[in-house]
Short mmCIF file of C-alpha atoms in Angstrom, two decimals:
data_model
loop_
_atom_site.label_atom_id
_atom_site.label_comp_id
_atom_site.label_asym_id
_atom_site.label_seq_id
_atom_site.Cartn_x
_atom_site.Cartn_y
_atom_site.Cartn_z
CA MET A 1 0.00 0.00 0.00
CA SER A 2 1.56 3.28 -1.00
CA LYS A 3 1.40 6.28 1.26
CA ALA A 4 0.10 9.27 -0.60
CA VAL A 5 1.11 12.51 1.09
CA VAL A 6 -0.83 15.48 -0.21
CA GLU A 7 1.02 18.76 0.21
CA LEU A 8 -1.56 21.20 1.44
CA PRO A 9 -0.92 24.90 0.86
CA PRO A 10 -0.46 26.91 4.09
CA LYS A 11 -3.86 27.99 5.43
CA GLY A 12 -4.71 31.07 7.41
CA GLY A 13 -6.79 30.91 10.58
CA PHE A 14 -6.26 29.20 13.93
CA ASN A 15 -5.11 25.58 14.13
CA PHE A 16 -6.74 23.77 17.05
CA ASP A 17 -4.68 20.54 16.78
CA LEU A 18 -2.54 21.14 19.82
CA CYS A 19 -5.20 22.36 22.27
CA ARG A 20 -5.89 18.92 23.69
CA ARG A 21 -2.18 18.24 24.10
CA ASN A 22 -1.76 21.55 25.93
CA GLU A 23 -4.61 20.72 28.31
CA MET A 24 -3.04 17.35 29.04
CA LEU A 25 0.32 18.95 29.74
CA LEU A 26 -1.23 21.51 32.09
CA LYS A 27 -2.91 18.73 34.04
CA LYS A 28 0.43 16.98 34.38
CA GLY A 29 1.89 20.15 35.89
CA ALA A 30 4.00 21.52 33.03
CA SER A 31 4.10 25.34 32.92
CA PRO A 32 3.20 27.02 29.62
CA PRO A 33 6.10 28.79 27.83
CA SER A 34 6.33 32.57 28.10
CA PHE A 35 5.32 34.70 25.14
CA ARG A 36 7.59 36.68 22.88
CA LYS A 37 6.25 40.10 22.17
CA THR A 38 6.74 42.32 19.15
CA GLY A 39 4.54 44.96 17.64
CA THR A 40 1.72 47.41 18.01
CA THR A 41 -1.95 48.06 17.47
CA ILE A 42 -2.83 51.29 15.69
CA VAL A 43 -6.25 52.20 14.29
CA GLY A 44 -8.11 55.06 12.68
CA LEU A 45 -11.69 55.74 11.72
CA ILE A 46 -13.72 58.42 10.03
CA TYR A 47 -16.80 59.55 11.93
CA GLN A 48 -19.45 62.23 11.45
CA GLU A 49 -17.31 65.27 12.14
CA GLY A 50 -13.79 64.09 11.34
CA VAL A 51 -11.19 61.47 12.17
CA ILE A 52 -10.34 59.51 15.34
CA LEU A 53 -6.92 57.84 15.69
CA GLY A 54 -6.00 55.33 18.39
CA ALA A 55 -2.88 53.44 19.49
CA ASP A 56 -1.55 51.25 22.29
CA THR A 57 1.51 52.41 24.24
CA ARG A 58 3.93 49.49 24.46
CA ALA A 59 7.40 49.61 22.92
CA THR A 60 9.41 46.39 22.85
CA ALA A 61 13.07 45.62 22.30
CA GLY A 62 13.15 41.96 21.35
CA SER A 63 11.38 40.23 24.22
CA ILE A 64 11.58 43.07 26.72
CA VAL A 65 9.14 45.93 27.14
CA CYS A 66 11.45 48.89 26.98
CA ASP A 67 8.79 51.60 27.30
CA LYS A 68 5.47 50.94 29.03
CA ASN A 69 3.96 54.24 28.03
CA CYS A 70 5.37 55.52 24.75
CA GLU A 71 3.61 57.84 22.33
CA LYS A 72 2.71 56.31 18.99
CA ILE A 73 0.47 59.08 17.72
CA HIS A 74 2.83 61.58 16.10
CA TYR A 75 2.16 65.21 15.27
CA MET A 76 2.40 66.07 11.58
CA ALA A 77 0.51 69.36 11.35
CA PRO A 78 -2.06 71.15 13.54
CA ASN A 79 -4.79 69.31 11.61
CA ILE A 80 -2.97 66.07 10.77
CA TYR A 81 -1.73 63.27 13.04
CA CYS A 82 -0.05 60.00 12.18
CA CYS A 83 0.09 56.69 14.10
CA GLY A 84 3.21 54.62 13.50
CA ALA A 85 3.88 50.88 13.71
CA GLY A 86 7.08 49.01 12.94
CA THR A 87 10.60 50.06 13.86
CA ALA A 88 10.20 52.92 16.36
CA ALA A 89 13.24 54.81 15.07
CA ASP A 90 11.93 54.67 11.51
CA THR A 91 8.43 55.87 12.39
CA GLU A 92 9.78 58.71 14.57
CA ALA A 93 12.32 59.83 11.99
CA VAL A 94 10.00 59.68 9.00
CA THR A 95 7.11 61.48 10.74
CA ASP A 96 9.47 64.16 12.13
CA MET A 97 10.99 64.69 8.71
CA VAL A 98 7.66 65.01 6.92
CA SER A 99 6.29 67.21 9.71
CA SER A 100 9.18 69.68 9.11
CA GLN A 101 8.65 69.53 5.35
CA LEU A 102 4.97 70.27 5.88
CA GLN A 103 5.77 73.28 8.05
CA LEU A 104 8.10 74.69 5.40
CA HIS A 105 5.39 74.09 2.84
CA ARG A 106 2.91 75.97 5.04
CA TYR A 107 5.24 78.95 5.20
CA HIS A 108 5.70 78.79 1.44
CA THR A 109 2.00 78.60 0.57
CA SER A 110 0.39 80.41 3.54
CA ARG A 111 -2.22 77.68 3.72
CA GLU A 112 -3.27 74.91 6.05
CA SER A 113 -1.55 71.59 5.20
CA ARG A 114 -3.51 68.95 3.35
CA VAL A 115 -3.53 65.25 4.18
CA ALA A 116 -2.77 64.41 0.53
CA THR A 117 0.49 66.39 0.79
CA ALA A 118 1.61 64.47 3.86
CA LEU A 119 0.57 61.24 2.13
CA THR A 120 2.62 61.91 -1.01
CA LEU A 121 5.70 62.98 0.98
CA LEU A 122 5.55 59.86 3.15
CA LYS A 123 4.82 57.42 0.32
CA SER A 124 7.55 58.68 -1.98
CA HIS A 125 10.12 58.56 0.83
CA LEU A 126 9.15 55.01 1.78
CA PHE A 127 9.08 53.86 -1.86
CA ASN A 128 12.56 55.26 -2.48
CA TYR A 129 13.87 53.09 0.35
CA GLN A 130 12.14 50.03 -1.12
CA GLY A 131 10.68 48.85 2.18
CA TYR A 132 13.89 49.07 4.19
CA VAL A 133 12.43 51.95 6.23
CA GLN A 134 10.07 49.72 8.22
CA ALA A 135 7.34 52.20 8.99
CA ALA A 136 3.67 51.26 8.66
CA LEU A 137 1.53 54.34 9.27
CA VAL A 138 -2.09 55.32 9.73
CA LEU A 139 -2.37 58.93 8.63
CA GLY A 140 -5.49 60.92 9.48
CA GLY A 141 -6.53 64.54 9.37
CA VAL A 142 -9.13 67.09 8.38
CA ASP A 143 -8.35 69.76 5.81
CA VAL A 144 -10.29 72.05 3.46
CA THR A 145 -11.29 69.06 1.32
CA GLY A 146 -12.75 67.17 4.28
CA PRO A 147 -11.71 64.31 6.61
CA HIS A 148 -9.17 61.81 5.27
CA LEU A 149 -7.79 58.53 6.55
CA HIS A 150 -4.97 56.63 4.84
CA MET A 151 -2.88 53.53 5.49
CA ILE A 152 0.74 53.67 4.34
CA TYR A 153 2.74 50.45 4.04
CA PRO A 154 6.54 50.13 4.34
CA HIS A 155 6.98 49.58 0.60
CA GLY A 156 5.20 52.80 -0.24
CA SER A 157 1.71 51.67 -1.22
CA THR A 158 -1.29 53.46 0.26
CA ASP A 159 -4.95 52.72 0.80
CA ALA A 160 -7.79 55.09 1.61
CA LEU A 161 -10.52 53.60 3.78
CA PRO A 162 -13.21 54.70 6.24
CA PHE A 163 -11.57 52.58 8.96
CA ALA A 164 -8.04 51.23 9.16
CA THR A 165 -5.86 49.10 11.42
CA MET A 166 -2.11 48.34 11.31
CA GLY A 167 0.50 46.58 13.38
CA SER A 168 0.67 43.08 14.86
CA GLY A 169 -2.65 43.63 16.63
CA SER A 170 -4.35 44.76 13.44
CA LEU A 171 -6.24 41.49 13.01
CA ALA A 172 -7.79 41.70 16.48
CA ALA A 173 -8.67 45.39 16.01
CA MET A 174 -10.03 44.80 12.50
CA ALA A 175 -12.33 42.09 13.86
CA VAL A 176 -13.87 44.69 16.20
CA PHE A 177 -14.20 47.28 13.43
CA GLU A 178 -15.69 44.90 10.89
CA SER A 179 -18.41 43.88 13.31
CA LYS A 180 -19.26 47.27 14.81
CA TYR A 181 -18.32 50.04 12.38
CA CYS A 182 -21.00 51.99 10.52
CA GLU A 183 -20.98 55.35 8.78
CA GLY A 184 -22.01 58.49 10.63
CA LEU A 185 -20.91 57.56 14.14
CA ASN A 186 -20.99 60.39 16.65
CA LYS A 187 -17.97 61.37 18.72
CA GLU A 188 -18.76 59.26 21.77
CA GLU A 189 -19.55 56.14 19.74
CA GLY A 190 -16.43 56.67 17.65
CA ILE A 191 -14.14 57.03 20.66
CA ASN A 192 -15.68 53.96 22.31
CA LEU A 193 -15.24 51.89 19.16
CA VAL A 194 -11.60 52.94 18.75
CA CYS A 195 -10.97 52.17 22.42
CA GLU A 196 -12.55 48.72 22.05
CA ALA A 197 -10.46 47.98 18.99
CA ILE A 198 -7.21 48.97 20.72
CA CYS A 199 -8.18 46.99 23.82
CA ALA A 200 -8.80 43.98 21.57
CA GLY A 201 -5.22 44.39 20.36
CA ILE A 202 -3.86 44.96 23.87
CA PHE A 203 -5.48 41.87 25.36
CA ASN A 204 -5.36 39.45 22.43
CA ASP A 205 -2.11 40.36 20.70
CA LEU A 206 1.12 39.41 22.35
CA GLY A 207 2.82 42.43 20.85
CA SER A 208 0.61 45.22 22.17
CA GLY A 209 -0.16 46.29 25.69
CA SER A 210 -0.40 48.97 28.37
CA ASN A 211 -2.68 51.95 27.71
CA VAL A 212 -4.88 53.43 24.99
CA ASP A 213 -4.04 56.80 23.39
CA ILE A 214 -6.68 58.58 21.34
CA CYS A 215 -6.60 61.63 19.07
CA VAL A 216 -9.79 63.25 17.76
CA ILE A 217 -9.42 65.63 14.82
CA THR A 218 -12.28 67.78 13.52
CA LYS A 219 -12.42 70.88 11.36
CA GLY A 220 -10.37 73.53 13.10
CA HIS A 221 -10.01 71.59 16.36
CA LYS A 222 -8.11 68.60 17.74
CA GLU A 223 -8.11 66.70 21.03
CA TYR A 224 -5.12 64.61 22.01
CA LEU A 225 -6.33 62.25 24.75
CA ARG A 226 -3.12 60.79 26.12
CA ASN A 227 -3.77 57.63 28.16
CA TYR A 228 -7.52 57.79 27.56
CA ARG A 229 -7.89 54.37 29.11
CA VAL A 230 -5.48 52.67 31.50
CA PRO A 231 -6.63 49.04 31.74
CA ASN A 232 -3.30 47.66 32.93
CA THR A 233 -2.45 49.41 36.19
CA ARG A 234 0.14 47.76 38.35
CA ALA A 235 -1.76 45.53 40.74
CA HIS A 236 0.87 44.39 43.19
CA PHE A 237 3.02 46.71 45.21
CA SER A 238 5.36 45.35 47.82
CA SER A 239 4.21 46.46 51.28
CA LYS A 240 7.75 46.53 52.62
CA GLU A 241 9.90 49.53 51.89
CA PHE A 242 13.49 49.13 50.90
CA THR A 243 15.57 47.90 53.85
CA PHE A 244 19.25 47.19 54.07
CA PRO A 245 20.37 43.76 55.30
CA LYS A 246 20.17 43.55 59.13
CA LYS A 247 23.82 43.92 60.02
CA THR A 248 24.36 47.14 57.96
CA GLU A 249 25.19 50.37 59.76
CA VAL A 250 23.66 53.36 57.93
CA LEU A 251 26.19 56.19 58.06
CA LEU A 252 24.59 58.86 55.84
CA THR A 253 21.24 59.33 53.98
CA LYS A 254 21.24 61.73 51.02
CA ILE A 255 18.34 61.98 48.53
CA VAL A 256 19.09 63.58 45.12
CA PRO A 257 16.11 64.15 42.79
CA LEU A 258 16.78 62.86 39.24
CA ARG A 259 15.47 65.95 37.50
CA GLU A 260 16.26 69.46 38.58
CA LYS A 261 13.58 72.06 38.19
CA ILE A 262 14.94 75.19 36.55
CA GLU A 263 12.97 78.42 36.75
CA VAL A 264 13.16 80.62 33.66
CA THR A 265 12.49 84.31 34.22
CA GLU A 266 11.28 86.42 31.33
CA ASP A 267 12.73 89.74 32.39
CA GLY A 268 16.43 90.20 32.06
CA ASP A 269 18.69 92.34 30.00
CA ALA A 270 18.16 92.07 26.29
CA MET A 271 21.18 91.24 24.20
CA GLU A 272 22.92 94.31 22.93
CA GLU A 273 25.10 94.65 19.90
CA MET B 1 1.43 23.56 9.57
CA ASP B 2 2.72 27.03 8.91
CA LEU B 3 0.59 29.47 10.90
CA ASN B 4 2.61 32.50 9.93
CA MET B 5 0.26 34.79 8.04
CA ASN B 6 3.21 37.07 7.26
CA VAL B 7 1.43 40.40 7.67
CA ASP B 8 4.75 42.08 6.92
CA ALA B 9 4.92 40.78 3.36
CA PRO B 10 4.91 43.47 0.71
CA HIS B 11 1.47 44.57 -0.30
CA SER B 12 0.49 42.80 -3.48
CA MET B 13 -2.66 42.77 -5.44
CA GLY B 14 -3.47 39.15 -6.31
CA THR B 15 -6.03 40.53 -8.66
CA THR B 16 -8.08 39.92 -11.69
CA ILE B 17 -8.04 42.78 -14.20
CA ILE B 18 -9.76 42.92 -17.57
CA GLY B 19 -9.94 45.42 -20.44
CA VAL B 20 -12.39 44.96 -23.30
CA THR B 21 -13.23 47.10 -26.34
CA TYR B 22 -16.74 47.35 -27.65
CA ASN B 23 -18.52 49.20 -30.43
CA GLY B 24 -17.88 52.79 -29.30
CA GLY B 25 -15.52 52.56 -26.34
CA VAL B 26 -13.89 50.36 -23.72
CA VAL B 27 -14.88 48.64 -20.49
CA LEU B 28 -12.28 48.11 -17.75
CA GLY B 29 -13.00 45.73 -14.88
CA ALA B 30 -11.22 44.60 -11.70
CA ASP B 31 -11.79 42.87 -8.36
CA SER B 32 -10.99 44.69 -5.10
CA ARG B 33 -8.69 42.53 -2.96
CA THR B 34 -5.25 43.67 -1.77
CA SER B 35 -3.33 41.12 0.26
CA THR B 36 -0.23 41.12 2.46
CA GLY B 37 0.77 37.46 2.58
CA MET B 38 -2.39 35.62 3.63
CA TYR B 39 -4.15 38.61 5.18
CA VAL B 40 -6.55 40.74 3.16
CA ALA B 41 -5.23 44.22 3.84
CA ASN B 42 -7.94 46.01 1.87
CA ARG B 43 -11.13 44.25 0.77
CA ALA B 44 -12.51 47.24 -1.13
CA SER B 45 -9.56 48.73 -2.98
CA ASP B 46 -9.92 50.57 -6.27
CA LYS B 47 -7.52 49.11 -8.81
CA ILE B 48 -8.76 51.18 -11.73
CA THR B 49 -7.05 54.54 -11.44
CA GLN B 50 -7.45 57.62 -13.53
CA LEU B 51 -4.59 58.90 -15.68
CA THR B 52 -6.52 61.59 -17.59
CA ASP B 53 -10.20 62.40 -18.13
CA ASN B 54 -10.41 59.84 -20.90
CA VAL B 55 -7.72 57.25 -20.02
CA TYR B 56 -7.73 54.86 -17.07
CA VAL B 57 -5.32 52.11 -16.03
CA CYS B 58 -5.97 48.78 -14.25
CA ARG B 59 -3.17 47.90 -11.82
CA SER B 60 -1.92 44.47 -10.73
CA GLY B 61 1.16 43.06 -9.03
CA SER B 62 2.98 45.04 -6.35
CA ALA B 63 0.68 47.72 -4.96
CA ALA B 64 3.51 50.19 -4.27
CA ASP B 65 5.11 49.80 -7.71
CA SER B 66 1.85 50.14 -9.63
CA GLN B 67 0.76 53.19 -7.59
CA ILE B 68 4.08 54.96 -8.15
CA VAL B 69 4.13 54.19 -11.89
CA SER B 70 0.57 55.45 -12.38
CA ASP B 71 1.35 58.59 -10.29
CA TYR B 72 4.37 59.40 -12.48
CA VAL B 73 2.46 58.77 -15.72
CA ARG B 74 -0.44 60.93 -14.53
CA TYR B 75 2.03 63.73 -13.90
CA PHE B 76 3.75 63.33 -17.30
CA LEU B 77 0.40 63.14 -19.09
CA HIS B 78 -0.78 66.31 -17.38
CA GLN B 79 2.29 68.16 -18.63
CA HIS B 80 1.86 66.60 -22.07
CA THR B 81 -1.80 67.72 -22.23
CA ILE B 82 -0.81 71.29 -21.37
CA GLN B 83 1.91 71.29 -24.01
CA LEU B 84 -0.24 69.62 -26.65
CA GLY B 85 -3.29 71.78 -26.03
CA GLN B 86 -5.79 68.94 -26.32
CA PRO B 87 -6.61 65.67 -24.49
CA ALA B 88 -3.84 63.06 -24.65
CA THR B 89 -4.42 59.94 -26.75
CA VAL B 90 -4.61 56.46 -25.26
CA LYS B 91 -1.54 55.48 -27.29
CA VAL B 92 0.58 58.17 -25.64
CA ALA B 93 -0.58 57.13 -22.16
CA ALA B 94 0.17 53.48 -22.89
CA ASN B 95 3.60 54.34 -24.25
CA LEU B 96 4.49 56.37 -21.16
CA ILE B 97 3.50 53.41 -19.00
CA ARG B 98 5.58 51.16 -21.20
CA LEU B 99 8.65 53.43 -21.08
CA LEU B 100 8.63 53.41 -17.26
CA SER B 101 7.93 49.69 -17.00
CA TYR B 102 10.58 48.66 -19.54
CA SER B 103 13.38 50.93 -18.31
CA ASN B 104 12.87 49.85 -14.71
CA LYS B 105 12.05 46.25 -15.42
CA ASN B 106 14.56 44.92 -12.88
CA MET B 107 13.03 46.85 -10.02
CA LEU B 108 9.32 46.85 -10.82
CA GLN B 109 6.86 44.03 -10.52
CA THR B 110 3.61 45.29 -11.98
CA GLY B 111 1.27 44.36 -14.83
CA LEU B 112 -0.93 47.14 -16.17
CA ILE B 113 -3.84 47.45 -18.60
CA VAL B 114 -4.34 50.90 -20.13
CA GLY B 115 -7.75 51.67 -21.61
CA GLY B 116 -9.47 54.79 -22.88
CA TRP B 117 -11.15 56.66 -25.66
CA ASP B 118 -9.79 59.41 -27.88
CA LYS B 119 -11.19 61.10 -30.98
CA TYR B 120 -8.60 59.71 -33.41
CA GLU B 121 -8.72 55.97 -32.71
CA GLY B 122 -11.85 55.58 -30.59
CA GLY B 123 -11.79 53.01 -27.80
CA LYS B 124 -8.43 51.22 -27.36
CA ILE B 125 -6.97 48.72 -24.91
CA TYR B 126 -3.21 48.30 -24.40
CA GLY B 127 -1.64 45.61 -22.23
CA VAL B 128 1.69 46.29 -20.47
CA PRO B 129 2.56 43.07 -18.63
CA LEU B 130 5.69 42.32 -16.53
CA GLY B 131 8.82 43.18 -18.48
CA GLY B 132 7.35 46.19 -20.24
CA THR B 133 6.10 45.02 -23.64
CA LEU B 134 3.32 47.08 -25.17
CA VAL B 135 0.57 45.15 -26.96
CA GLU B 136 -2.56 46.66 -28.45
CA GLN B 137 -5.41 44.15 -28.21
CA PRO B 138 -9.19 44.12 -28.64
CA PHE B 139 -9.39 42.65 -25.14
CA THR B 140 -6.85 41.65 -22.53
CA ILE B 141 -6.75 40.06 -19.07
CA GLY B 142 -4.17 40.26 -16.30
CA GLY B 143 -3.38 39.40 -12.70
CA SER B 144 -3.29 36.06 -10.92
CA GLY B 145 -6.99 35.43 -11.55
CA SER B 146 -6.59 35.79 -15.30
CA SER B 147 -5.22 32.23 -15.59
CA TYR B 148 -8.77 30.98 -15.12
CA LEU B 149 -10.22 33.20 -17.82
CA TYR B 150 -8.24 32.43 -20.98
CA GLY B 151 -10.56 29.63 -22.04
CA PHE B 152 -13.64 31.60 -21.05
CA PHE B 153 -12.68 34.57 -23.23
CA ASP B 154 -11.74 32.37 -26.19
CA GLN B 155 -15.30 31.14 -26.13
CA ALA B 156 -17.27 34.21 -25.03
CA TRP B 157 -15.52 37.12 -26.74
CA LYS B 158 -16.99 38.52 -29.97
CA GLU B 159 -16.35 41.60 -32.11
CA GLY B 160 -18.75 44.51 -32.08
CA MET B 161 -20.54 43.97 -28.75
CA THR B 162 -22.77 46.65 -27.32
CA LYS B 163 -21.86 48.55 -24.17
CA ASP B 164 -24.16 46.48 -21.94
CA GLU B 165 -23.00 43.17 -23.44
CA ALA B 166 -19.38 44.13 -22.88
CA GLU B 167 -19.98 45.18 -19.28
CA GLN B 168 -21.92 41.99 -18.50
CA LEU B 169 -19.09 39.97 -20.00
CA VAL B 170 -16.53 41.75 -17.82
CA VAL B 171 -18.59 41.35 -14.63
CA LYS B 172 -19.20 37.66 -15.34
CA ALA B 173 -15.53 37.08 -16.05
CA VAL B 174 -14.29 38.81 -12.89
CA SER B 175 -16.82 36.93 -10.75
CA LEU B 176 -15.66 33.62 -12.28
CA ALA B 177 -12.06 34.45 -11.46
CA ILE B 178 -13.00 35.51 -7.92
CA ALA B 179 -14.71 32.13 -7.43
CA ARG B 180 -11.54 30.24 -8.37
CA ASP B 181 -8.62 32.48 -7.40
CA GLY B 182 -7.85 32.91 -3.69
CA ALA B 183 -5.99 36.14 -4.28
CA SER B 184 -8.97 37.83 -5.94
CA GLY B 185 -12.13 38.80 -4.12
CA GLY B 186 -14.31 41.54 -2.72
CA VAL B 187 -16.41 43.58 -5.12
CA VAL B 188 -16.30 44.05 -8.88
CA ARG B 189 -15.60 47.56 -10.14
CA THR B 190 -16.06 48.55 -13.79
CA VAL B 191 -15.25 51.73 -15.67
CA ILE B 192 -16.84 52.42 -19.06
CA ILE B 193 -15.11 55.02 -21.25
CA ASN B 194 -16.58 56.32 -24.49
CA SER B 195 -17.13 59.55 -26.42
CA GLU B 196 -19.75 60.67 -23.89
CA GLY B 197 -17.44 60.34 -20.90
CA VAL B 198 -16.69 57.96 -18.06
CA THR B 199 -19.11 55.83 -16.02
CA ARG B 200 -18.03 54.02 -12.87
CA ASN B 201 -20.03 51.03 -11.69
CA PHE B 202 -19.85 48.96 -8.55
CA TYR B 203 -21.13 45.39 -8.07
CA PRO B 204 -21.11 44.21 -4.43
CA GLY B 205 -20.70 40.50 -3.64
CA ASP B 206 -24.40 39.75 -3.35
CA LYS B 207 -25.13 41.11 -6.83
CA LEU B 208 -22.70 38.74 -8.51
CA PRO B 209 -23.76 35.42 -10.05
CA LEU B 210 -22.91 32.26 -8.09
CA TRP B 211 -20.76 29.51 -9.55
CA HIS B 212 -20.32 25.74 -9.00
CA GLU B 213 -19.80 24.93 -5.30
CA GLU B 214 -21.36 28.24 -4.26
CA LEU B 215 -24.66 27.05 -5.69
CA GLU B 216 -27.11 24.91 -3.79
CA PRO B 217 -26.25 21.22 -4.28
CA GLN B 218 -28.61 19.62 -6.77
CA ASN B 219 -29.40 15.92 -6.79
CA SER B 220 -26.65 15.32 -4.28
CA LEU B 221 -26.45 12.63 -1.61
CA LEU B 222 -27.56 15.20 0.98
CA ASP B 223 -30.93 15.57 -0.69
CA ILE B 224 -31.40 11.83 -0.88
CA LEU B 225 -30.47 11.24 2.75
CA ASN B 226 -32.75 13.99 3.96
CA ALA B 227 -35.64 12.93 1.79
CA PRO B 228 -38.47 10.73 3.18
CA SER B 229 -37.99 6.98 2.68
CA PRO B 230 -37.59 6.27 -1.02
CA GLU B 231 -39.89 4.06 -2.96
CA PRO B 232 -38.53 0.57 -3.48
CA MET B 233 -37.49 -0.24 -7.03
CA ASN B 234 -39.88 -2.35 -8.98
CA ILE B 235 -38.54 -4.90 -11.39
#
């Protein structure tokens, strides 16, 4: 009897084969392996009056969380913000660079910046680097032509959609959006939906975590809600303070604050030639 | 089993794109799925982009490459129109696409179909596949889903169709490819270009015809098992 092995193409979706084995192992007392975390959840959606952007706040270096509360929603222009996923250095650098270019352009043209301008500057920069600048962005803003929301991929392609998600938690967030998004949401519904989507990423994606940041942009007005929701507060604090080992003799106690506060006074002598 | 969906893969458009001439103009059609690896990044993308008022291009292959090429050609055509003083011809648009695709063939991975109407030649379709050849054809297909349509077009294509016949042919063809090709899906978008102007149409999933296994099973074992006890055969 010949054994026919059919090569199946790789399928998407969850594979449940090992669940029973895992249960058996847990019963026997084996501890589950720890997770390796990489990534982000960033989302954007267009609502009645404008655009709402959302992001988690975890930055990872390999398998360590290096920043528990970083800012992933970057300023581009007074009416345009950009969420960044991927290599943190790349997203910071590319959004800073385009933000400066936009400001120069504003001085040149004496007009409010348009989302399409930011989009073209970002996409041509990323295309020129052929995907080596690993920055996946969700760009949103409101300009004279109305509210806009775009996704920009590391290779330089862009998509324009009414709702967008990027990052490792994008699948979890997209599941929330696909089931609950509709056109013409009001501000409260929009913020709640974005919060839910980011929380879906925070709790179900191993690469996202900590808090939810939200930015609401409407015509002529923006609201940057830093740490809008904090679902992961530290639960356990040690009740004991720091104590030296018993036989130590404390000779001197000196407390130096890490940051000095410097007062700047406005009046003073002006510079003279 | 490989569970890695590879959401970091470059954005590519699996795609089915079609361009068809008819008596008086052209019909361009495309699906709407953009994938990164196994994840559908955009289920409602618009692959038929405008180059000028009377010339459109269907994009397939790498999303970034095709967007950049069509952006450049739109810019060149705009300048050309200003210099020429009248609308650009479809042939010029197709040649600009070809020049970019051929000169950068090592770095680009995109197949394009240029279609439009001008007053000299009427409706024309030009195919610019990978590598940058330029071929003028009465109809052409492209993208990963096109493999399933060669036989269909050999049988169904005829000269001198009317506008509605041509559009129905394109919609039927794209929906057939969507049924068979995993990298094509979503909605069917068509653009009709003729002397009167441009008409964009949109066919959502539920308006498309169903094919083979999507249809209800007929005379299958399921019907027989569920049926009341059958009559015994009489000899």
